[in-house]
Structures are given as C-alpha cells and as structure tokens.
Tab-separated table of C-alpha atoms in Angstrom:
chain	number	residue	atom	x	y	z
A	30	MET	CA	-125.983	-13.052	62.899
A	31	ARG	CA	-127.368	-14.877	59.902
A	32	TYR	CA	-126.633	-18.442	58.884
A	33	LEU	CA	-124.223	-18.153	55.945
A	34	PHE	CA	-125.590	-21.015	53.870
A	35	HIS	CA	-129.097	-19.508	53.848
A	36	PHE	CA	-127.749	-16.498	51.943
A	37	LEU	CA	-125.533	-18.078	49.296
A	38	ASP	CA	-127.884	-16.899	46.554
A	39	LYS	CA	-126.799	-13.333	47.404
A	40	ILE	CA	-123.214	-14.028	48.450
A	41	GLU	CA	-122.061	-16.025	45.411
A	42	PRO	CA	-122.928	-13.306	42.833
A	43	ALA	CA	-121.224	-10.701	45.043
A	44	LEU	CA	-117.997	-12.724	45.003
A	45	ALA	CA	-118.031	-13.759	41.350
A	46	ASN	CA	-115.442	-12.001	39.168
A	47	ARG	CA	-114.037	-10.092	42.159
A	48	PRO	CA	-110.604	-10.437	43.762
A	49	ILE	CA	-110.793	-11.835	47.294
A	50	PHE	CA	-108.592	-11.295	50.343
A	51	LEU	CA	-109.284	-14.245	52.638
A	52	PHE	CA	-108.343	-13.936	56.325
A	53	LEU	CA	-108.480	-17.039	58.503
A	54	ASP	CA	-108.003	-17.600	62.205
A	55	TYR	CA	-106.145	-20.858	62.885
A	56	ASP	CA	-107.234	-22.794	66.002
A	57	GLY	CA	-110.989	-23.362	65.943
A	58	THR	CA	-111.288	-22.221	62.328
A	59	VAL	CA	-108.718	-24.006	60.176
A	60	THR	CA	-108.068	-26.809	62.671
A	61	PRO	CA	-110.027	-28.015	65.729
A	62	ILE	CA	-108.977	-26.692	69.127
A	63	ARG	CA	-106.862	-29.405	70.727
A	64	LYS	CA	-106.219	-30.068	74.404
A	65	LYS	CA	-102.569	-29.100	73.856
A	66	PRO	CA	-101.442	-26.398	71.381
A	67	ALA	CA	-98.642	-28.687	70.161
A	68	LEU	CA	-101.283	-31.069	68.772
A	69	GLY	CA	-102.896	-28.427	66.542
A	70	HIS	CA	-101.465	-29.516	63.192
A	71	ILE	CA	-103.518	-28.656	60.132
A	72	SER	CA	-105.808	-31.340	58.696
A	73	LYS	CA	-105.276	-32.723	55.204
A	74	ARG	CA	-108.562	-31.240	53.980
A	75	SER	CA	-107.787	-27.770	55.343
A	76	LYS	CA	-104.293	-27.790	53.875
A	77	LYS	CA	-105.516	-28.950	50.475
A	78	LEU	CA	-108.114	-26.160	50.322
A	79	ILE	CA	-105.682	-23.467	51.481
A	80	VAL	CA	-103.049	-24.570	48.964
A	81	GLU	CA	-105.673	-24.532	46.213
A	82	LEU	CA	-106.876	-21.057	47.145
A	83	SER	CA	-103.339	-19.721	47.502
A	84	LYS	CA	-102.635	-20.660	43.885
A	85	SER	CA	-105.658	-18.787	42.582
A	86	PRO	CA	-104.722	-15.467	40.907
A	87	ARG	CA	-107.897	-13.880	42.293
A	88	CYS	CA	-107.317	-14.816	45.942
A	89	ARG	CA	-104.847	-13.447	48.511
A	90	LEU	CA	-104.751	-15.462	51.714
A	91	ALA	CA	-103.620	-14.738	55.279
A	92	ILE	CA	-103.757	-16.826	58.456
A	93	ILE	CA	-103.829	-14.615	61.567
A	94	SER	CA	-103.356	-16.534	64.798
A	95	GLY	CA	-102.744	-16.064	68.480
A	96	ARG	CA	-99.822	-18.452	68.133
A	97	SER	CA	-96.333	-17.098	67.559
A	98	LEU	CA	-95.436	-16.481	63.924
A	99	LYS	CA	-92.892	-19.310	63.940
A	100	ASP	CA	-95.405	-21.731	65.459
A	101	VAL	CA	-98.350	-21.006	63.155
A	102	ARG	CA	-96.127	-21.224	60.067
A	103	LYS	CA	-94.865	-24.604	61.251
A	104	MET	CA	-98.345	-25.911	62.089
A	105	ALA	CA	-99.997	-24.803	58.838
A	106	GLY	CA	-97.013	-25.564	56.620
A	107	VAL	CA	-98.338	-23.788	53.517
A	108	SER	CA	-95.872	-21.661	51.566
A	109	GLY	CA	-96.678	-18.572	49.549
A	110	ILE	CA	-99.284	-17.116	51.936
A	111	ILE	CA	-99.247	-14.418	54.605
A	112	TYR	CA	-98.948	-15.388	58.261
A	113	GLY	CA	-99.783	-13.217	61.251
A	114	GLY	CA	-98.603	-14.357	64.682
A	115	ASN	CA	-99.457	-13.057	68.155
A	116	HIS	CA	-102.787	-11.732	66.890
A	117	GLY	CA	-101.064	-9.738	64.152
A	118	LEU	CA	-98.219	-8.268	66.202
A	119	GLU	CA	-95.830	-10.001	63.789
A	120	MET	CA	-96.555	-10.660	60.103
A	121	GLN	CA	-94.639	-12.227	57.261
A	122	GLY	CA	-95.354	-13.277	53.696
A	123	PRO	CA	-94.667	-12.552	50.032
A	124	GLN	CA	-93.798	-8.866	49.573
A	125	ILE	CA	-94.663	-8.093	53.205
A	126	ARG	CA	-92.476	-5.633	55.104
A	127	PHE	CA	-94.020	-5.293	58.548
A	128	GLN	CA	-92.350	-3.772	61.595
A	129	SER	CA	-93.709	-5.008	64.925
A	130	PRO	CA	-94.819	-2.163	67.216
A	131	VAL	CA	-93.578	-3.943	70.383
A	132	SER	CA	-90.623	-2.376	72.226
A	133	LYS	CA	-87.730	-4.204	73.905
A	134	LYS	CA	-88.982	-2.871	77.246
A	135	HIS	CA	-92.329	-4.621	76.913
A	136	LYS	CA	-90.719	-7.835	75.708
A	137	ALA	CA	-88.621	-7.814	78.900
A	138	ILE	CA	-91.733	-7.271	81.048
A	139	LEU	CA	-93.413	-10.266	79.400
A	140	ARG	CA	-90.334	-12.420	80.064
A	141	GLN	CA	-90.436	-11.467	83.757
A	142	LEU	CA	-94.142	-12.253	83.987
A	143	HIS	CA	-93.550	-15.604	82.303
A	144	ARG	CA	-90.910	-16.558	84.884
A	145	ARG	CA	-93.203	-15.632	87.787
A	146	LEU	CA	-96.185	-17.465	86.311
A	147	VAL	CA	-94.106	-20.613	85.765
A	148	GLU	CA	-92.851	-20.406	89.348
A	149	LYS	CA	-96.350	-20.068	90.850
A	150	LEU	CA	-98.427	-22.207	88.492
A	151	SER	CA	-96.135	-25.068	87.484
A	152	PRO	CA	-97.331	-27.163	90.487
A	153	VAL	CA	-100.901	-27.017	89.075
A	154	LYS	CA	-101.516	-30.158	87.043
A	155	GLY	CA	-102.536	-29.497	83.438
A	156	VAL	CA	-101.583	-25.820	83.192
A	157	LEU	CA	-99.612	-24.807	80.075
A	158	ILE	CA	-97.704	-21.515	80.038
A	159	GLU	CA	-96.419	-20.159	76.728
A	160	ASN	CA	-93.956	-17.330	76.207
A	161	LYS	CA	-94.611	-16.304	72.600
A	162	GLY	CA	-92.085	-13.482	72.567
A	163	LEU	CA	-94.586	-10.689	71.914
A	164	SER	CA	-97.287	-12.062	74.229
A	165	LEU	CA	-97.804	-14.854	76.740
A	166	SER	CA	-100.595	-17.357	77.311
A	167	VAL	CA	-101.775	-19.470	80.235
A	168	HIS	CA	-103.847	-22.408	78.985
A	169	TYR	CA	-106.078	-24.142	81.536
A	170	ARG	CA	-108.112	-26.503	79.336
A	171	LEU	CA	-106.420	-29.528	80.940
A	172	VAL	CA	-106.668	-28.166	84.497
A	173	ALA	CA	-109.217	-29.799	86.814
A	174	ALA	CA	-112.356	-27.682	87.252
A	175	LYS	CA	-111.672	-27.247	90.973
A	176	ASP	CA	-108.228	-25.721	90.235
A	177	ARG	CA	-109.258	-23.286	87.497
A	178	PRO	CA	-110.239	-20.473	89.897
A	179	LEU	CA	-106.751	-20.736	91.421
A	180	VAL	CA	-105.125	-20.358	87.985
A	181	LYS	CA	-107.207	-17.263	87.251
A	182	THR	CA	-106.490	-15.758	90.685
A	183	VAL	CA	-102.723	-16.270	90.411
A	184	PHE	CA	-102.697	-14.838	86.877
A	185	ARG	CA	-104.607	-11.764	88.051
A	186	GLN	CA	-102.337	-11.270	91.084
A	187	ILE	CA	-99.126	-11.524	89.081
A	188	THR	CA	-100.259	-9.280	86.221
A	189	SER	CA	-102.281	-6.674	88.179
A	190	ALA	CA	-99.385	-4.304	88.998
A	191	ASP	CA	-98.262	-4.095	85.357
A	192	VAL	CA	-101.864	-3.719	84.223
A	193	GLU	CA	-102.335	-0.773	86.626
A	194	ARG	CA	-99.117	0.817	85.339
A	195	LYS	CA	-100.404	0.250	81.788
A	196	GLN	CA	-97.368	-1.837	80.946
A	197	ILE	CA	-99.469	-4.773	79.702
A	198	LEU	CA	-103.013	-5.630	78.629
A	199	VAL	CA	-104.753	-8.872	79.617
A	200	LYS	CA	-107.531	-10.618	77.709
A	201	PRO	CA	-109.386	-13.905	78.157
A	202	GLY	CA	-109.839	-16.411	75.335
A	203	LYS	CA	-111.218	-19.928	75.035
A	204	MET	CA	-109.740	-21.654	78.110
A	205	VAL	CA	-106.760	-19.293	77.990
A	206	LEU	CA	-105.593	-16.097	79.697
A	207	GLU	CA	-103.310	-13.828	77.683
A	208	ALA	CA	-101.048	-10.862	78.342
A	209	PHE	CA	-100.048	-8.403	75.616
A	210	PRO	CA	-97.928	-5.267	75.341
A	211	PRO	CA	-100.036	-2.075	75.620
A	212	VAL	CA	-99.975	-1.206	71.929
A	213	GLU	CA	-102.932	-0.170	69.784
A	214	TRP	CA	-102.808	-3.303	67.702
A	215	ASN	CA	-105.073	-6.318	67.241
A	216	LYS	CA	-106.404	-8.595	64.492
A	217	GLY	CA	-108.588	-5.778	63.181
A	218	LYS	CA	-105.592	-3.454	62.845
A	219	ALA	CA	-103.667	-6.255	61.139
A	220	VAL	CA	-106.479	-6.741	58.612
A	221	GLN	CA	-106.569	-3.005	57.874
A	222	TRP	CA	-102.785	-2.895	57.420
A	223	LEU	CA	-102.819	-5.859	55.040
A	224	LEU	CA	-105.703	-4.463	52.994
A	225	LYS	CA	-103.755	-1.223	52.593
A	226	ASN	CA	-100.293	-2.681	52.005
A	227	ALA	CA	-100.747	-6.176	50.567
A	228	ALA	CA	-103.939	-6.048	48.509
A	229	VAL	CA	-104.000	-5.823	44.730
A	230	ASN	CA	-106.948	-3.918	43.209
A	231	ASN	CA	-107.782	-2.571	46.648
A	232	THR	CA	-110.966	-0.790	45.555
A	233	ARG	CA	-112.558	-3.937	44.087
A	234	ILE	CA	-111.227	-6.531	46.497
A	235	VAL	CA	-113.672	-8.345	48.771
A	236	PRO	CA	-112.224	-9.081	52.241
A	237	ILE	CA	-113.519	-12.199	53.986
A	238	TYR	CA	-112.643	-12.908	57.624
A	239	ILE	CA	-113.469	-16.220	59.333
A	240	GLY	CA	-112.809	-16.792	63.036
A	241	ASP	CA	-114.176	-18.306	66.216
A	242	ASP	CA	-112.611	-16.461	69.167
A	243	VAL	CA	-112.995	-13.257	71.158
A	244	THR	CA	-109.832	-11.877	69.543
A	245	ASP	CA	-111.475	-12.131	66.109
A	246	GLU	CA	-114.125	-9.586	67.098
A	247	ASP	CA	-111.762	-6.686	66.279
A	248	ALA	CA	-111.512	-7.973	62.701
A	249	PHE	CA	-115.292	-8.442	62.467
A	250	LYS	CA	-115.696	-4.838	63.604
A	251	VAL	CA	-113.452	-3.308	60.915
A	252	LEU	CA	-115.227	-5.325	58.202
A	253	LYS	CA	-118.729	-4.427	59.398
A	254	TYR	CA	-119.511	-2.410	56.273
A	255	ARG	CA	-117.125	-4.134	53.893
A	256	GLY	CA	-116.827	-7.731	52.742
A	257	LEU	CA	-117.878	-10.768	54.770
A	258	SER	CA	-117.342	-11.472	58.444
A	259	ILE	CA	-118.072	-15.055	59.508
A	260	TYR	CA	-118.143	-16.478	63.026
A	261	VAL	CA	-117.508	-20.188	63.589
A	262	GLY	CA	-119.770	-21.736	66.229
A	263	LYS	CA	-123.180	-21.252	67.790
A	264	PRO	CA	-124.731	-17.853	67.003
A	265	GLY	CA	-124.497	-15.435	69.893
A	266	LYS	CA	-123.037	-12.047	70.743
A	267	SER	CA	-120.625	-11.310	67.930
A	268	ARG	CA	-119.932	-8.463	65.522
A	269	ALA	CA	-119.790	-10.944	62.642
A	270	ARG	CA	-122.538	-10.641	60.038
A	271	TYR	CA	-122.765	-14.371	59.377
A	272	TYR	CA	-122.006	-17.632	61.136
A	273	VAL	CA	-121.224	-21.239	60.220
A	274	LYS	CA	-121.745	-24.095	62.638
A	275	ASP	CA	-118.313	-25.731	62.674
A	276	ILE	CA	-115.016	-26.325	60.888
A	277	ASN	CA	-116.637	-28.707	58.403
A	278	GLU	CA	-118.808	-25.814	57.210
A	279	VAL	CA	-115.705	-23.604	56.994
A	280	HIS	CA	-114.288	-26.239	54.643
A	281	ASP	CA	-117.515	-26.255	52.620
A	282	PHE	CA	-117.393	-22.467	52.216
A	283	LEU	CA	-113.699	-22.459	51.252
A	284	SER	CA	-114.464	-25.152	48.670
A	285	LEU	CA	-117.233	-22.967	47.276
A	286	ILE	CA	-114.841	-19.992	46.977
A	287	ALA	CA	-112.295	-22.183	45.192
A	288	LYS	CA	-114.895	-23.204	42.616
A	289	LEU	CA	-116.182	-19.690	41.882
A	290	LYS	CA	-115.266	-18.355	38.459
C-alpha cells in the first residue's frame, strides 16, 4: 500500500471533472470505533462533510456498514444518500430497489443462534450480543482479556454444527465475531451492484472506497483495477491500493474531494 497523501499530485487530476461514487465504511472510517456500538454516533465534522458531498451533482455517496440498515441510518442521520446495512445484505436510498438475498429459513437459524449465545454468554461481563436480523455479532471489546478465549470457544461451539451444514458463515472482525447466512454476498458484491444499478455515467464514474476492517477487503478487491481503494490505519496486509493513517486523514481527503472542481 502507498500513503495516499504522497500521491495527490496524480490523484487530484484523475478525479477532476469526473463523476465520483464514494463508498464509506462507518465504524472506524466515518466515526471512531467506540467501546459500545450504541455510542457510535457520527461526529459533527464527518456529518458536515458527508452532507456537503451528498449535495454535489458530481458525487454519489453510500455508507456500507456491518450495522443493521436501521441502525446505521439512525447513527449517521444524513438524508438523500444510500445506506447499506449488514455488510450490504440490505440497501436503501434514492431510486434504490434492492431485494435482500437472505431467506426466511436462514433468518430463523440466526434467531436460534442468538438465543443460544445469549443463554451461554450473558454471564460473561462485558460481552455484547447483537441480533441484526440478517446477521448476528458478538462484541468482546469490553470483556476482560482472561475471558476472551471463553467467548471465542463458546461462539465456535454453538455455531460449528450450522457451519458444517453450510447453514451459516462465520467471520472475525475487530473485537467481534459475526455469523452470516451462506449467501454469495459481501461489501464487494454490494459495491458492484450499486455501480451497475445506481451510478450515473457509469463508464466515466470514479469509484472510491474507504474502509478499515476485514470485511472491507472484498470491496478493495473488486476495485483493484478501477478507482481508488483506501485503507484506514497502519499499512499492512490489505488489498487496498492506498492507506491513510486515521479518521482525521479521512476527513482531510473528503474535504479535498468536496473542493475539487
């Protein structure tokens, strides 16, 4: 990966006079990762920049989050943009008609897993278990270090049978364990769908994806030879072409995009 701000002399001309489709992760990209998901409200600076960009005729904007669609819309609170919840399993926005690929059967399986996880893990101090409808999450950021192996073991034991039967998929994130329905869908697929169905001037549009988590790697992969892929954090093993150091630098880049003519 290359440090984004060392290449602005090449990036700015490539973006000038071109329509842009801007894709943003939420937690860790638009707002800092908080100890509790309920505390992850958008900052004033982030909201101001996103509102400004959303009003630009040359910029289409989508926030794609691991949160549920209802939750991320509430937390961001910006109207007139596209929202993707559950890593793109549900999407909504102006002129968007998206049908979730998740069946009732798999929703029921996730509900059962949620009940069992609550039963087994609720005695563990600090654990947070979310049923997001189309996926579920077990957050252990607030769990004592000595108890984290127990959380991971219980999660693996409870989900293993459904994983073996290919009824669910499990993925780790930043201090979180997640279970998904076994559908061929992720943030990369969501980006591709939106570029095909929600982009104006598709052949000239420049897609830009900014994210900080493992789940953003699918989006970085699909944009490998098109547009800009930007990782937030220390450079390491990522499919992103560029990186920025932190959320403040995300703000700086969004401000730069807003000022481009």
